[in-house]
Tab-separated table of C-alpha atoms and ligand atoms in Angstrom:
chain	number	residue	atom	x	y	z
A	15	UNK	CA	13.960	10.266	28.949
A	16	UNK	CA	10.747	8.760	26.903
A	17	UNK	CA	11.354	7.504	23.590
A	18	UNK	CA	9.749	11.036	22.062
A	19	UNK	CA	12.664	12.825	23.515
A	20	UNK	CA	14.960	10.015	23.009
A	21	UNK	CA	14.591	10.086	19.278
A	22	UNK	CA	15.919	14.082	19.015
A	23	UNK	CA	18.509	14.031	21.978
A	24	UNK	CA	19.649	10.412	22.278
A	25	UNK	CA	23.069	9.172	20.821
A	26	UNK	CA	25.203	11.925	20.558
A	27	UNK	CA	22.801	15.385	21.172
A	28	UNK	CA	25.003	18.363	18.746
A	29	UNK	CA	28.003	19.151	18.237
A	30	UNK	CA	30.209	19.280	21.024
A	31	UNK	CA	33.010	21.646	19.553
A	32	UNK	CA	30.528	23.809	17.728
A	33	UNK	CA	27.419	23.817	19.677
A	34	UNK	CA	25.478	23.242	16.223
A	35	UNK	CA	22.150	21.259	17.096
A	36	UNK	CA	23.140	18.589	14.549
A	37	UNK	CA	26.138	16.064	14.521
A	38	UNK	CA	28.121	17.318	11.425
A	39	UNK	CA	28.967	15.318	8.214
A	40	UNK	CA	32.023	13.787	9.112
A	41	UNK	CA	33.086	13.359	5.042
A	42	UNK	CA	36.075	11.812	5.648
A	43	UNK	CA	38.186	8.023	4.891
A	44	UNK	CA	41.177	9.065	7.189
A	45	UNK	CA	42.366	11.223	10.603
A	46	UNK	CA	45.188	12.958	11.318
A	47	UNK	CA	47.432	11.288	14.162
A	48	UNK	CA	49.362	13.404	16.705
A	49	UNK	CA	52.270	10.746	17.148
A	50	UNK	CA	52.774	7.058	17.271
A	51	UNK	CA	49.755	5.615	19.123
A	52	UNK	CA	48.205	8.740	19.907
A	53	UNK	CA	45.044	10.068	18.341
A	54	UNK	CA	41.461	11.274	18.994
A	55	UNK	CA	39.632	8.286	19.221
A	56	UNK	CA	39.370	7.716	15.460
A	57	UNK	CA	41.655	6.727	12.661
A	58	UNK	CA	40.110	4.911	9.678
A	59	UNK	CA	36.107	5.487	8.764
A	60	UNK	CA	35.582	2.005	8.092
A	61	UNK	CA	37.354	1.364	11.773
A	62	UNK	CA	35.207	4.514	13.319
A	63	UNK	CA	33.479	7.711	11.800
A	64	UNK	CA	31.875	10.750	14.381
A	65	UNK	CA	28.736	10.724	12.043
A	66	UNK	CA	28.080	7.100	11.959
A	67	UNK	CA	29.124	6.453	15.776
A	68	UNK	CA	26.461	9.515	16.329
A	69	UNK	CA	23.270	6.937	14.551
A	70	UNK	CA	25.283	3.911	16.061
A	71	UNK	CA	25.213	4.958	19.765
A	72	UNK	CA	21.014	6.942	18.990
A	73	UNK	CA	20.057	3.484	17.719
A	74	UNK	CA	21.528	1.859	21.087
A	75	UNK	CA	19.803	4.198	23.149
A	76	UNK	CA	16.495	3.417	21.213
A	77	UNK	CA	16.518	-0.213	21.654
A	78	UNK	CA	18.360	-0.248	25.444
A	79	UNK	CA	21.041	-1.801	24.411
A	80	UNK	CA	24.634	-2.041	24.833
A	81	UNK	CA	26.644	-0.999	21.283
A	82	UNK	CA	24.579	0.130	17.630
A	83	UNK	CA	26.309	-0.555	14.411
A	84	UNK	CA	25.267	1.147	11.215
A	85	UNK	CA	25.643	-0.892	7.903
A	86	UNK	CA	25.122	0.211	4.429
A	87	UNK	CA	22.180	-1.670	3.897
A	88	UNK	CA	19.573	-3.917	6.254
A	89	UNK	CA	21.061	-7.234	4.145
A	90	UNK	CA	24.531	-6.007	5.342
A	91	UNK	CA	23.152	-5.606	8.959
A	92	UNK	CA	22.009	-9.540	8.492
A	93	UNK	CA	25.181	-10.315	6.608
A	94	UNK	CA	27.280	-9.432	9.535
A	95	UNK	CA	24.893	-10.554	11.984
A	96	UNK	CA	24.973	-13.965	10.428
A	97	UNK	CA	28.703	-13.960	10.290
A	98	UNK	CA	28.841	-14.903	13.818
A	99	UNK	CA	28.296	-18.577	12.999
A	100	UNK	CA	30.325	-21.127	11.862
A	101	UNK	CA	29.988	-24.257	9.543
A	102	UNK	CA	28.104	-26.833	10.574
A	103	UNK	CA	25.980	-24.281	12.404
A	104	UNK	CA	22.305	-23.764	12.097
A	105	UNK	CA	19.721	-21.341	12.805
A	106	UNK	CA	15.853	-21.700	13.363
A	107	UNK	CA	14.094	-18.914	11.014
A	108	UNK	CA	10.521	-17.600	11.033
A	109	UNK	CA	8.679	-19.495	7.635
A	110	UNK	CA	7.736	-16.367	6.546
A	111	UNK	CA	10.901	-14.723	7.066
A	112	UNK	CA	11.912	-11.491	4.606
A	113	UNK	CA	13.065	-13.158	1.116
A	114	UNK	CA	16.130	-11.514	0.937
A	115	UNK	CA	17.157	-13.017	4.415
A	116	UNK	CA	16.215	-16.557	3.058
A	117	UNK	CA	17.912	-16.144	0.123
A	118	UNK	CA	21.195	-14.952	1.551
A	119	UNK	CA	21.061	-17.616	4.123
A	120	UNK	CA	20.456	-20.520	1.226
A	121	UNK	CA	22.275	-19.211	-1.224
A	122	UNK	CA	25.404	-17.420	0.186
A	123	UNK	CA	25.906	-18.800	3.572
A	124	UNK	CA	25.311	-22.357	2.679
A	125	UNK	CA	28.026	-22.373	1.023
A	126	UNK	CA	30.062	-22.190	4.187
A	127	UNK	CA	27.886	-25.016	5.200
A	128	UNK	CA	25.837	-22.759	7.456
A	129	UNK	CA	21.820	-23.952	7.746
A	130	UNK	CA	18.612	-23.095	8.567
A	131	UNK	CA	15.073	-24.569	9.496
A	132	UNK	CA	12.223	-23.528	8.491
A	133	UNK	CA	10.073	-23.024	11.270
A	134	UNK	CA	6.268	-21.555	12.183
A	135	UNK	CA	8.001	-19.260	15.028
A	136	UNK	CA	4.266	-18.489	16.181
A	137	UNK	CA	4.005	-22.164	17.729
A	138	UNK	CA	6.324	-22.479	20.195
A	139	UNK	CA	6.137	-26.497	19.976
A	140	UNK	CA	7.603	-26.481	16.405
A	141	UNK	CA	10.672	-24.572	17.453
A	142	UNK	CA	11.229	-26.860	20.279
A	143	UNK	CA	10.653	-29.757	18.091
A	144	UNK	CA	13.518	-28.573	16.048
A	145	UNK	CA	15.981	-27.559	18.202
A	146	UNK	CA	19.337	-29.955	18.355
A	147	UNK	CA	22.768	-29.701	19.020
A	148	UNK	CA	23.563	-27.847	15.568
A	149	UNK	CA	20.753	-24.866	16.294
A	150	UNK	CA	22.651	-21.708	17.834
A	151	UNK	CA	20.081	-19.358	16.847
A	152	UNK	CA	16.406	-18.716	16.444
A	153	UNK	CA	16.036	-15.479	14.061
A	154	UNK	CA	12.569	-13.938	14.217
A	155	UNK	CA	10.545	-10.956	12.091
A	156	UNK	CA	7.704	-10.193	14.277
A	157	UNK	CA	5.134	-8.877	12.623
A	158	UNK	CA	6.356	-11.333	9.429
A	159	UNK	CA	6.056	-10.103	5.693
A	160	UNK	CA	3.277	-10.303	4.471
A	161	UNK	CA	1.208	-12.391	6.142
A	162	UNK	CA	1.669	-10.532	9.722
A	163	UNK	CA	2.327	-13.443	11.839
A	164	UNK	CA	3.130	-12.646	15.245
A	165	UNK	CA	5.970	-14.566	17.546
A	166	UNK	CA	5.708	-14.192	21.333
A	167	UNK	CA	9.299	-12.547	21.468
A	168	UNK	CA	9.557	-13.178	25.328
A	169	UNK	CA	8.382	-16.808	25.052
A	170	UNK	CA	11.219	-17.715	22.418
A	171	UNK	CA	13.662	-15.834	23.825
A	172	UNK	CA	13.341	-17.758	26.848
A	173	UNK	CA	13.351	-21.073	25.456
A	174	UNK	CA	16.503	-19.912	23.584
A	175	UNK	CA	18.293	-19.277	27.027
A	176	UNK	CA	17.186	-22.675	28.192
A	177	UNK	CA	19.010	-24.194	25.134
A	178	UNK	CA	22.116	-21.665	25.246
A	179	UNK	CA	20.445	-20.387	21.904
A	180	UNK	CA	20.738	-16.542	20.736
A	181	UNK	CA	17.248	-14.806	20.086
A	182	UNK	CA	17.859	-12.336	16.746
A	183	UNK	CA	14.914	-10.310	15.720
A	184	UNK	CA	14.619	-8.139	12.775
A	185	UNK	CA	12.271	-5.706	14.338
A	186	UNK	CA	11.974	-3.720	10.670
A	187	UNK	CA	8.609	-3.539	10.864
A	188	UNK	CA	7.701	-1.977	14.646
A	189	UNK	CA	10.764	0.078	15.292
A	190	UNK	CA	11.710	0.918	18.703
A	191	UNK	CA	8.628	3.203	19.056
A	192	UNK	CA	6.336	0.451	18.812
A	193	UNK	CA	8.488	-2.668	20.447
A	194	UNK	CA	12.024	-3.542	22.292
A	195	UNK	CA	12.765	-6.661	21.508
A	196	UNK	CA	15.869	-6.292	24.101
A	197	UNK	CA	13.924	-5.692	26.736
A	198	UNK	CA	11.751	-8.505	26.005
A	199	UNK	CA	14.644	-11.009	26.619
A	200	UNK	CA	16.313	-11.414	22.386
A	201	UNK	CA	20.503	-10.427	22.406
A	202	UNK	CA	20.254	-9.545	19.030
A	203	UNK	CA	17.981	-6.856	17.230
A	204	UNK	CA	18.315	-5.756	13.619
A	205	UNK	CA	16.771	-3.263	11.232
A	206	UNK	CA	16.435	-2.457	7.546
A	207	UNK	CA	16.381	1.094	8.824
A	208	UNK	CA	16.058	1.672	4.661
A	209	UNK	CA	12.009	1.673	5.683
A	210	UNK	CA	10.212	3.387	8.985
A	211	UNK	CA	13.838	4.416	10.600
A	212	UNK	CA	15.188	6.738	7.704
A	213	UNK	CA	11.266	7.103	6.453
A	214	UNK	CA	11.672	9.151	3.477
A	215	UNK	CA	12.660	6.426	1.299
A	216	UNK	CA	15.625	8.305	0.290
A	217	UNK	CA	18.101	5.812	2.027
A	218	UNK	CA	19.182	2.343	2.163
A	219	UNK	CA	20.829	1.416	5.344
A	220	UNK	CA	21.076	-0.966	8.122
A	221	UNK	CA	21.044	-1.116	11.680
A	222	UNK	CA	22.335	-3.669	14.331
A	223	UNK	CA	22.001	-3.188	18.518
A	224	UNK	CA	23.532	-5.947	20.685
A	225	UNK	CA	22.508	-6.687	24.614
A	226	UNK	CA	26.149	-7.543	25.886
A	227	UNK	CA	29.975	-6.613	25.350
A	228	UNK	CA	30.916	-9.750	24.333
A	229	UNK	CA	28.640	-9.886	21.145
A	230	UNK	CA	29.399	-6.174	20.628
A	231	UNK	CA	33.008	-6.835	20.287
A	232	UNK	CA	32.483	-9.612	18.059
A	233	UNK	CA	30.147	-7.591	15.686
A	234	UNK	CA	32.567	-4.664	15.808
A	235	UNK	CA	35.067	-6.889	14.586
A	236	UNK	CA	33.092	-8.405	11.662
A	237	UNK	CA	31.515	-4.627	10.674
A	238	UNK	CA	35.823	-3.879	10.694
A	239	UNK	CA	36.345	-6.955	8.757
A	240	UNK	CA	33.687	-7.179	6.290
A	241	UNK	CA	33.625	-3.442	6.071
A	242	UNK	CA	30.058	-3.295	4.963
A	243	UNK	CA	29.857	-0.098	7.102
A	244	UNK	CA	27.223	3.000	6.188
A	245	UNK	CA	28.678	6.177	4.552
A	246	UNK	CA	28.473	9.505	7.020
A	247	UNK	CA	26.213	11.406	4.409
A	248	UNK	CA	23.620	8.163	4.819
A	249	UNK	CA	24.207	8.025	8.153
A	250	UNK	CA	23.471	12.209	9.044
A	251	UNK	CA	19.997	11.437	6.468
A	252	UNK	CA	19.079	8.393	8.793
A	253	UNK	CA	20.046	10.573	12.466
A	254	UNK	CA	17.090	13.276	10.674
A	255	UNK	CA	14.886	10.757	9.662
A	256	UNK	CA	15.079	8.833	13.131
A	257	UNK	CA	14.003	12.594	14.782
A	258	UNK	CA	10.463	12.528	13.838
A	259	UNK	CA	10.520	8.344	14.302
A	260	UNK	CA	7.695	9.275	17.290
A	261	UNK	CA	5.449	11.606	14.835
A	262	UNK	CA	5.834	9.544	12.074
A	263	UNK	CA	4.578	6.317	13.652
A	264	UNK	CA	1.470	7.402	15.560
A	265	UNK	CA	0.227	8.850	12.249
A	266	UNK	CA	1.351	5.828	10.287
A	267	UNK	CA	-0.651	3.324	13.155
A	268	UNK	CA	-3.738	5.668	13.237
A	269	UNK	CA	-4.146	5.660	9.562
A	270	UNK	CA	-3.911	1.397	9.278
A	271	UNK	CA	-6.594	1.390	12.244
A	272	UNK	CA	-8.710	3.140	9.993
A	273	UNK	CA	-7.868	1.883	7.046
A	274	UNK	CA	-7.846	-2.159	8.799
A	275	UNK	CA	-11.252	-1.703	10.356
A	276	UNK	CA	-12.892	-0.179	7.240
A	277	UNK	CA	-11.888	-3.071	4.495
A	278	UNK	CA	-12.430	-6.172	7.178
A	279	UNK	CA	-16.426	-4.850	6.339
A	280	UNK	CA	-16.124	-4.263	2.702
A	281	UNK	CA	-17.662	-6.986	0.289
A	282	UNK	CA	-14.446	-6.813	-2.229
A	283	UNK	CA	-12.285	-8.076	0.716
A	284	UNK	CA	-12.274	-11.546	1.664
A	285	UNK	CA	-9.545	-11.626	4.182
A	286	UNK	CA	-7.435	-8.768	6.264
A	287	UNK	CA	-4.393	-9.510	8.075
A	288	UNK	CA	-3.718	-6.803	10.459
A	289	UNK	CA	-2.595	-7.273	14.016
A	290	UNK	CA	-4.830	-4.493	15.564
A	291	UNK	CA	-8.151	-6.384	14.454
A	292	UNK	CA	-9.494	-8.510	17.058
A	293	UNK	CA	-9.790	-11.229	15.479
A	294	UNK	CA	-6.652	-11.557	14.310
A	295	UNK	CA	-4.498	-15.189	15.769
A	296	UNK	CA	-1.791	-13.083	16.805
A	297	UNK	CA	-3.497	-9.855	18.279
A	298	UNK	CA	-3.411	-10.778	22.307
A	299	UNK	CA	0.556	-11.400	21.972
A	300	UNK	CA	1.158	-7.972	20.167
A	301	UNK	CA	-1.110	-6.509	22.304
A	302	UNK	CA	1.358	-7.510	25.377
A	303	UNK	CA	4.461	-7.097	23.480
A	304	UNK	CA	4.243	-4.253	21.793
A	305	UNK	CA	2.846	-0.412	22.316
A	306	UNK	CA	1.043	-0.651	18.534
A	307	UNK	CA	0.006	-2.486	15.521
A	308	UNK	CA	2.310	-0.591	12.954
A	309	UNK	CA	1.303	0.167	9.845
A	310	UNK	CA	1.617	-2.445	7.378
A	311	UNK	CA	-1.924	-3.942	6.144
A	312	UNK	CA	-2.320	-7.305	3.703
A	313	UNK	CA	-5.309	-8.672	2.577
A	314	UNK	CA	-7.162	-10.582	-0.260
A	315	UNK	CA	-9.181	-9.052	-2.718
A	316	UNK	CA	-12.559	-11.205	-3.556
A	317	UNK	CA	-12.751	-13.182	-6.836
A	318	UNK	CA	-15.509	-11.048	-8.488
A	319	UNK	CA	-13.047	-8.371	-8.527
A	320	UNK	CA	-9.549	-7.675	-10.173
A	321	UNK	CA	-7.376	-6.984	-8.419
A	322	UNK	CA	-4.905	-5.744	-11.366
A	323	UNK	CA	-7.805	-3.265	-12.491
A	324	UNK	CA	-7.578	-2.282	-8.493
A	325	UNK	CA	-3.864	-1.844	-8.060
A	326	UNK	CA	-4.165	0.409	-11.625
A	327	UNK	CA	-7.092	2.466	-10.487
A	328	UNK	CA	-5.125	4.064	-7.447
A	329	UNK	CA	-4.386	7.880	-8.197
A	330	UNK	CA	-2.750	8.418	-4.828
A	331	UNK	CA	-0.908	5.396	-3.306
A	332	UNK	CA	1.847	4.545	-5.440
A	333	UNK	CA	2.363	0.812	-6.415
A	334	UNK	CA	6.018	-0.124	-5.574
A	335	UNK	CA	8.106	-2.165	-3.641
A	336	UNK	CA	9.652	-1.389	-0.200
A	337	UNK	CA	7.755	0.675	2.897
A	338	UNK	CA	7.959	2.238	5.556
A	339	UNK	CA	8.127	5.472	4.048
A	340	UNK	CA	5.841	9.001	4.039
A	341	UNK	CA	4.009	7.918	1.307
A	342	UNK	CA	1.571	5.079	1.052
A	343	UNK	CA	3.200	2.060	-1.121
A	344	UNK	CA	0.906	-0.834	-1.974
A	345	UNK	CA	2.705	-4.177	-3.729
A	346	UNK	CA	1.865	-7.545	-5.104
A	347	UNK	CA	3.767	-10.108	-2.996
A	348	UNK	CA	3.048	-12.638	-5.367
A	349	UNK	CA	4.828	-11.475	-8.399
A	350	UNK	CA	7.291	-9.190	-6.326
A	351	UNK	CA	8.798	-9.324	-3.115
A	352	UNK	CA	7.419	-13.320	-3.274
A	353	UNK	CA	8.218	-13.896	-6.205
A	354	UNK	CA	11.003	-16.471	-5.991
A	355	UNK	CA	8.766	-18.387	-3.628
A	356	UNK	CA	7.325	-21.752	-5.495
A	357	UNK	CA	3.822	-21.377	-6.503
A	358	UNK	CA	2.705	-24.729	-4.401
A	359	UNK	CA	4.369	-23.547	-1.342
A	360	UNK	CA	2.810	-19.684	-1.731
A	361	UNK	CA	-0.326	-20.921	-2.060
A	362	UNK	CA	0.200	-23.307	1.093
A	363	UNK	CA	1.034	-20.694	3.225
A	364	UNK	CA	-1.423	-18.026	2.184
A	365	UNK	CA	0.746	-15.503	-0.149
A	366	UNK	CA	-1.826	-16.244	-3.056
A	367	UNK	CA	-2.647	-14.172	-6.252
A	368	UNK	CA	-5.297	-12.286	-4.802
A	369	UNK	CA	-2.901	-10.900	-2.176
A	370	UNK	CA	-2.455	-6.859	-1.740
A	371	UNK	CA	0.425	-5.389	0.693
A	372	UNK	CA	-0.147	-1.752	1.540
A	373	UNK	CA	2.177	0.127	3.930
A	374	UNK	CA	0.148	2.791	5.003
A	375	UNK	CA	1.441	6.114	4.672
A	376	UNK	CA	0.966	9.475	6.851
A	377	UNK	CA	-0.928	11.378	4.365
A	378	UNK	CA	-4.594	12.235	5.491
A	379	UNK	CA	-6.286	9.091	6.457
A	380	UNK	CA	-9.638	9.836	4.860
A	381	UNK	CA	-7.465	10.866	1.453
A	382	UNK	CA	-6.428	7.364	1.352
A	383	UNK	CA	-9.510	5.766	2.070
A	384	UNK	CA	-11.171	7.759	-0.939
A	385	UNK	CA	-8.320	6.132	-2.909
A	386	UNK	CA	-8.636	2.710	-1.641
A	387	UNK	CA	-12.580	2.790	-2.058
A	388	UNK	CA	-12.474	4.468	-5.370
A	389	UNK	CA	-10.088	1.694	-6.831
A	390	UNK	CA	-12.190	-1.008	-5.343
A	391	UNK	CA	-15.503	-0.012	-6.639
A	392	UNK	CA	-13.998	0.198	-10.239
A	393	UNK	CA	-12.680	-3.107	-10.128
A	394	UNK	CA	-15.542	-5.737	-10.425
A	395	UNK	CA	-15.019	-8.195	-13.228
B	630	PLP	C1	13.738	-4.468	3.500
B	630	PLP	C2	13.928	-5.456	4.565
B	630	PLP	C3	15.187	-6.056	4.800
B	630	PLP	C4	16.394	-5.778	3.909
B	630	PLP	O1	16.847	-4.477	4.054
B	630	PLP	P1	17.574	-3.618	2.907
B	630	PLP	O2	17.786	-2.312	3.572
B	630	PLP	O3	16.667	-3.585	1.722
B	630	PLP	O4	18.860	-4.319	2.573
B	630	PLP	C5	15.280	-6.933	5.860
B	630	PLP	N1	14.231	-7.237	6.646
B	630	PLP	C6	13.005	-6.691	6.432
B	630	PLP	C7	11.881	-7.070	7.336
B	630	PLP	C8	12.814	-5.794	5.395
B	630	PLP	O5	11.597	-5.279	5.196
């Protein structure tokens, strides 16, 4: 089955008692048990629930891989995911890896003595450089956040098998639509399906697919453990938003073309970073390794304009954090999702003031472009 079929009949297709087309809302903490050992497969809904098993096996399907698990949020996904490792541990992370994955790494699992290095993923050398025998992972966003720097998945993941290293990739950003990290050679892929998976952004949940048995009985146990498991009503909204995943995309990835290719000529730009332009350092590798160029968009506005006056002068696209959704969202990663990042070291690696994140939505492209030029016109200084 292609992956446009895959996302409506994958996982579990109905309702096998019923016949209804969609798996029902399994609202329930307990089940009953016929006798002593005996029951129908579940007992406990943080152990098992029919609703979330339903997104858990859909997700698996989507990324070819061998077990899903469904969390309550993408930083419980990583939580759990990160609970495989032990003190004295450490894992090799992208530089600009999602803040809430550095933070949770320096500030929470450090205190287990688990560590990280900081590494630029997108040069293979550096990662080798810093591999030793404390390094048991190499954890990857590719596209990163903001900046859109892309990681040759395959290349990684193979030097990670050379040094009995896993590969984890937080594929948030391209879904399954657009790229299987899996199949590309990582054990490990993870989603904050809170963006492009549910899409609506009226969820916040958390998805995990592992490659082998081994790691899926070891994640089972931690998601039974840790219990940081996703409620059935959150897990029915993300099945329906995962059902027009296909749709959703393409319109989402046609937009940004447009919208990409028509600000790298304006004069209030100075800077785009979008993987589908040409020129950008990382196109050729996404071009191989993935089937689009998504839909998120940064770039720098030009010092003779202000970019505050811009962000207020957009009518349609709503300023906010998050994406992935419907609707266009456009943020400030300096004084938002950045904004525990050290002035010095933003600046160094390119998340300056001047710096505009828009996830394009799939309202009509030219709609947002009259938006987007409108705003930009009315913001010289
Ligand atoms: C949002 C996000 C997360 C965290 O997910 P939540 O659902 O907000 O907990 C992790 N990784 C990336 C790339 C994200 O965009």
């Amino acid at each position: 089955m292609k992956i446009e079929s895959l996302v409506i009949h994958g996982g579990k297709d109905g309702d096998e008692y019923t016949g209804a087309v969609n798996v029902p809302i399994y609202q329930t903490s307990t089940f009953k048990q016929e006798k002593l050992g005996v029951n129908k497969g579940y007992e406990y809904s943080r152990t098992g629930n029919p609703t979330r098993e339903a997104v858990e096996k859909l997700i698996s399907d989507l990324e070819e891989g061998q077990s899903g698990f469904a969390f309550a949020s993408g930083m419980a996904a990583i939580t759990a995911v990160l609970s495989l490792f032990k003190t004295g541990d450490k894992i090799i992370i992208s530089n600009n890896v999602y803040g809430g994955t550095f933070r949770v790494l320096d500030k929470v699992f450090n205190h287990f003595n688990i560590g990280y290095k900081i590494v630029d993923t997108s040069k293979v050398q550096e990662i080798r450089d810093n591999i030793d025998k404390d390094v048991k992972a190499i954890y990857i966003e590719s596209p990163t956040n903001p900046l859109m720097d892309i990681t040759d998945i395959k290349l990684v993941s193979s030097i990670a098998k050379e040094n009995n290293l896993l590969t984890i990739v937080d594929n948030t950003f391209m879904t399954p639509y657009l790229q299987k990290p899996l199949t590309l050679g990582a054990d490990i892929v993870l989603h904050s399906a809170t963006k492009y998976l549910g899409g609506h952004s009226d969820l916040v949940a958390g998805l995990v697919v592992v490659n082998n048995k081994d790691l899926a009985e070891k994640l089972h146990f931690i998601q039974n453990s840790t219990g940081g498991v996703l409620g059935p009503f959150d897990s029915f909204l993300l099945i329906r938003g995962i059902k027009t995943l296909a749709v959703r995309m393409d319109r989402h990835t046609d937009n940004a073309k447009k919208i990409a290719s028509l600000l790298n000529h304006r004069k209030e730009i100075e800077k785009v970073y979008y993987p589908g332009l040409e020129e950008h350092i990382g196109h050729e590798v996404q071009k191989k390794q993935a089937s689009g160029y998504g839909a998120i968009i940064s770039f720098v506005i030009n010092e003779k304009y202000d970019y505050k006056k811009f962000i207020e002068n957009l009518k349609l696209i709503t300023f906010g954090e998050s994406l992935g959704g419907v609707e266009s969202l456009i943020c400030h990663p300096a004084s938002m999702t950045h904004a525990a990042i050290p002035y010095e070291i933003r600046q160094k690696v390119g998340i300056v003031d001047n710096l505009i994140r828009l996830s394009v939505g799939i309202e009509n492209g030219d709609d947002l472009i009259e938006d987007l030029l409108k705003a930009l016109e009315g913001s010289e200084k």
